[in-house]
PDB file of C-alpha atoms in Angstrom:
ATOM      1  CA  MET A   1      16.207  -5.294   5.995  1.00 45.00           C
ATOM      2  CA  PRO A   2      13.731  -3.339   3.811  1.00 60.00           C
ATOM      3  CA  GLU A   3      15.412  -1.088   1.263  1.00 56.00           C
ATOM      4  CA  VAL A   4      13.248   2.024   1.738  1.00 59.00           C
ATOM      5  CA  THR A   5      13.031   2.458   5.508  1.00 64.00           C
ATOM      6  CA  GLY A   6      15.774   0.206   6.808  1.00 66.00           C
ATOM      7  CA  GLN A   7      13.223  -1.019   9.371  1.00 67.00           C
ATOM      8  CA  PRO A   8      11.044  -4.129   9.481  1.00 70.00           C
ATOM      9  CA  PHE A   9       7.384  -3.537   8.640  1.00 65.00           C
ATOM     10  CA  ASP A  10       5.301  -2.781  11.732  1.00 68.00           C
ATOM     11  CA  HIS A  11       1.598  -3.279  10.949  1.00 62.00           C
ATOM     12  CA  ASP A  12       0.431  -1.761  14.266  1.00 67.00           C
ATOM     13  CA  LYS A  13       2.409   1.431  13.677  1.00 66.00           C
ATOM     14  CA  ARG A  14       1.032   1.701  10.124  1.00 60.00           C
ATOM     15  CA  SER A  15      -2.530   1.249  11.385  1.00 63.00           C
ATOM     16  CA  GLU A  16      -1.964   3.939  13.995  1.00 66.00           C
ATOM     17  CA  GLY A  17      -0.758   6.340  11.310  1.00 64.00           C
ATOM     18  CA  MET A  18      -3.735   5.574   9.122  1.00 63.00           C
ATOM     19  CA  ARG A  19      -6.090   6.507  11.980  1.00 69.00           C
ATOM     20  CA  SER A  20      -4.257   9.699  12.967  1.00 75.00           C
ATOM     21  CA  TYR A  21      -6.370  11.855  10.626  1.00 75.00           C
ATOM     22  CA  GLN A  22      -9.516  11.034  12.602  1.00 77.00           C
ATOM     23  CA  SER A  23      -8.752  13.556  15.334  1.00 81.00           C
ATOM     24  CA  TYR A  24      -9.112  16.350  12.732  1.00 83.00           C
ATOM     25  CA  LEU A  25     -12.494  15.244  11.395  1.00 86.00           C
ATOM     26  CA  ASP A  26     -16.063  14.796  12.459  1.00 90.00           C
ATOM     27  CA  LEU A  27     -16.590  11.504  10.691  1.00 89.00           C
ATOM     28  CA  CYS A  28     -19.892  11.081   8.891  1.00 92.00           C
ATOM     29  CA  GLY A  29     -19.364   7.578   7.605  1.00 93.00           C
ATOM     30  CA  SER A  30     -17.198   5.004   5.969  1.00 91.00           C
ATOM     31  CA  GLU A  31     -17.635   2.148   3.575  1.00 96.00           C
ATOM     32  CA  HIS A  32     -15.467  -0.787   2.593  1.00 94.00           C
ATOM     33  CA  PHE A  33     -15.557  -2.179  -0.936  1.00 96.00           C
ATOM     34  CA  ILE A  34     -14.086  -5.540  -1.934  1.00 96.00           C
ATOM     35  CA  SER A  35     -13.666  -6.773  -5.503  1.00 94.00           C
ATOM     36  CA  GLU A  36     -15.868  -9.673  -6.508  1.00 94.00           C
ATOM     37  CA  ARG A  37     -13.117 -11.365  -8.518  1.00 95.00           C
ATOM     38  CA  PRO A  38      -9.378 -11.524  -7.961  1.00 96.00           C
ATOM     39  CA  PHE A  39      -7.244  -8.975  -9.793  1.00 95.00           C
ATOM     40  CA  GLU A  40      -4.307 -10.449 -11.718  1.00 97.00           C
ATOM     41  CA  GLN A  41      -1.038  -8.730 -12.479  1.00 96.00           C
ATOM     42  CA  SER A  42       2.527  -9.742 -13.266  1.00 97.00           C
ATOM     43  CA  VAL A  43       5.127  -9.320 -10.536  1.00 97.00           C
ATOM     44  CA  ALA A  44       7.027  -6.887 -12.800  1.00 96.00           C
ATOM     45  CA  ASP A  45       3.908  -4.739 -13.349  1.00 97.00           C
ATOM     46  CA  PHE A  46       3.117  -4.705  -9.628  1.00 96.00           C
ATOM     47  CA  VAL A  47       6.659  -3.588  -8.780  1.00 96.00           C
ATOM     48  CA  SER A  48       6.588  -0.927 -11.504  1.00 95.00           C
ATOM     49  CA  CYS A  49       3.255   0.396 -10.219  1.00 94.00           C
ATOM     50  CA  GLN A  50       4.765   0.986  -6.770  1.00 94.00           C
ATOM     51  CA  HIS A  51       6.872   3.807  -8.223  1.00 93.00           C
ATOM     52  CA  SER A  52       3.692   5.841  -8.748  1.00 92.00           C
ATOM     53  CA  ARG A  53       3.388   6.103  -4.954  1.00 87.00           C
ATOM     54  CA  ASP A  54       5.157   8.965  -3.231  1.00 83.00           C
ATOM     55  CA  THR A  55       7.032   6.718  -0.791  1.00 82.00           C
ATOM     56  CA  PHE A  56       8.540   4.618  -3.583  1.00 87.00           C
ATOM     57  CA  ALA A  57       8.908   7.337  -6.231  1.00 88.00           C
ATOM     58  CA  PRO A  58      12.133   7.254  -8.233  1.00 90.00           C
ATOM     59  CA  SER A  59      12.983  10.697  -6.825  1.00 89.00           C
ATOM     60  CA  LYS A  60      12.882   9.251  -3.292  1.00 86.00           C
ATOM     61  CA  LEU A  61      14.627   5.953  -4.037  1.00 90.00           C
ATOM     62  CA  CYS A  62      17.319   7.523  -6.254  1.00 90.00           C
ATOM     63  CA  ASP A  63      20.166   5.047  -6.679  1.00 92.00           C
ATOM     64  CA  ARG A  64      18.371   2.463  -4.489  1.00 91.00           C
ATOM     65  CA  ILE A  65      15.626   1.824  -7.037  1.00 93.00           C
ATOM     66  CA  ALA A  66      17.231  -1.334  -8.478  1.00 94.00           C
ATOM     67  CA  SER A  67      17.720  -2.765  -4.961  1.00 93.00           C
ATOM     68  CA  PHE A  68      14.119  -1.936  -4.070  1.00 93.00           C
ATOM     69  CA  ASP A  69      12.797  -3.575  -7.240  1.00 95.00           C
ATOM     70  CA  ALA A  70      14.892  -6.699  -6.699  1.00 95.00           C
ATOM     71  CA  GLU A  71      13.879  -7.006  -3.031  1.00 93.00           C
ATOM     72  CA  LEU A  72      10.170  -6.539  -3.711  1.00 94.00           C
ATOM     73  CA  SER A  73      10.243  -8.901  -6.714  1.00 96.00           C
ATOM     74  CA  GLU A  74      11.903 -11.580  -4.611  1.00 95.00           C
ATOM     75  CA  LEU A  75       9.338 -11.193  -1.825  1.00 94.00           C
ATOM     76  CA  LEU A  76       6.401 -11.340  -4.227  1.00 95.00           C
ATOM     77  CA  ARG A  77       7.561 -14.317  -6.270  1.00 94.00           C
ATOM     78  CA  SER A  78       6.785 -16.683  -3.401  1.00 93.00           C
ATOM     79  CA  TYR A  79       3.144 -15.509  -3.640  1.00 95.00           C
ATOM     80  CA  SER A  80       2.970 -15.719  -7.421  1.00 96.00           C
ATOM     81  CA  ASP A  81       1.963 -18.453  -9.809  1.00 96.00           C
ATOM     82  CA  ASP A  82       4.145 -18.452 -12.919  1.00 96.00           C
ATOM     83  CA  ASP A  83       5.238 -14.871 -12.028  1.00 96.00           C
ATOM     84  CA  ARG A  84       1.610 -13.659 -11.834  1.00 97.00           C
ATOM     85  CA  LEU A  85      -0.080 -12.332  -8.731  1.00 97.00           C
ATOM     86  CA  SER A  86      -3.759 -12.785  -8.022  1.00 97.00           C
ATOM     87  CA  PHE A  87      -5.357 -10.830  -5.197  1.00 93.00           C
ATOM     88  CA  ILE A  88      -8.590  -9.373  -3.936  1.00 95.00           C
ATOM     89  CA  VAL A  89      -8.642  -5.580  -3.960  1.00 94.00           C
ATOM     90  CA  GLY A  90     -10.219  -3.755  -1.051  1.00 94.00           C
ATOM     91  CA  THR A  91     -10.836  -0.038  -0.677  1.00 93.00           C
ATOM     92  CA  ARG A  92     -12.061   1.877   2.336  1.00 90.00           C
ATOM     93  CA  ILE A  93     -13.636   5.304   1.887  1.00 91.00           C
ATOM     94  CA  VAL A  94     -14.090   7.591   4.884  1.00 86.00           C
ATOM     95  CA  TRP A  95     -15.862  10.919   4.757  1.00 91.00           C
ATOM     96  CA  GLY A  96     -16.558  13.711   7.157  1.00 91.00           C
ATOM     97  CA  GLU A  97     -16.100  17.367   7.877  1.00 93.00           C
ATOM     98  CA  ILE A  98     -12.963  19.119   9.044  1.00 92.00           C
ATOM     99  CA  ARG A  99     -13.287  20.162  12.665  1.00 89.00           C
ATOM    100  CA  PRO A 100     -13.065  23.888  13.253  1.00 87.00           C
ATOM    101  CA  ILE A 101      -9.957  24.933  15.085  1.00 77.00           C
TER     102      ILE A 101
END
């Protein structure tokens, strides 16, 4: 069971949440960028970087931070080569104007 939410990851629910902002905007465009080469990072650095995100901030995890780090490290190690991750980075930018109320 995931340490932060206590719930299994639901990709469809996450996608729905990511689209929820669209009802407040008149979208003008979007663009998707993908790195040309894989980005490499150690498992430890990847886990540490997650604490810069609001959801996984130390202030939110409190005394669960060690459990979170251990769980994420264990999950990622099966995708690593000699404790290093290699992945393609993608970014989607969406722009528009806020709809008047």
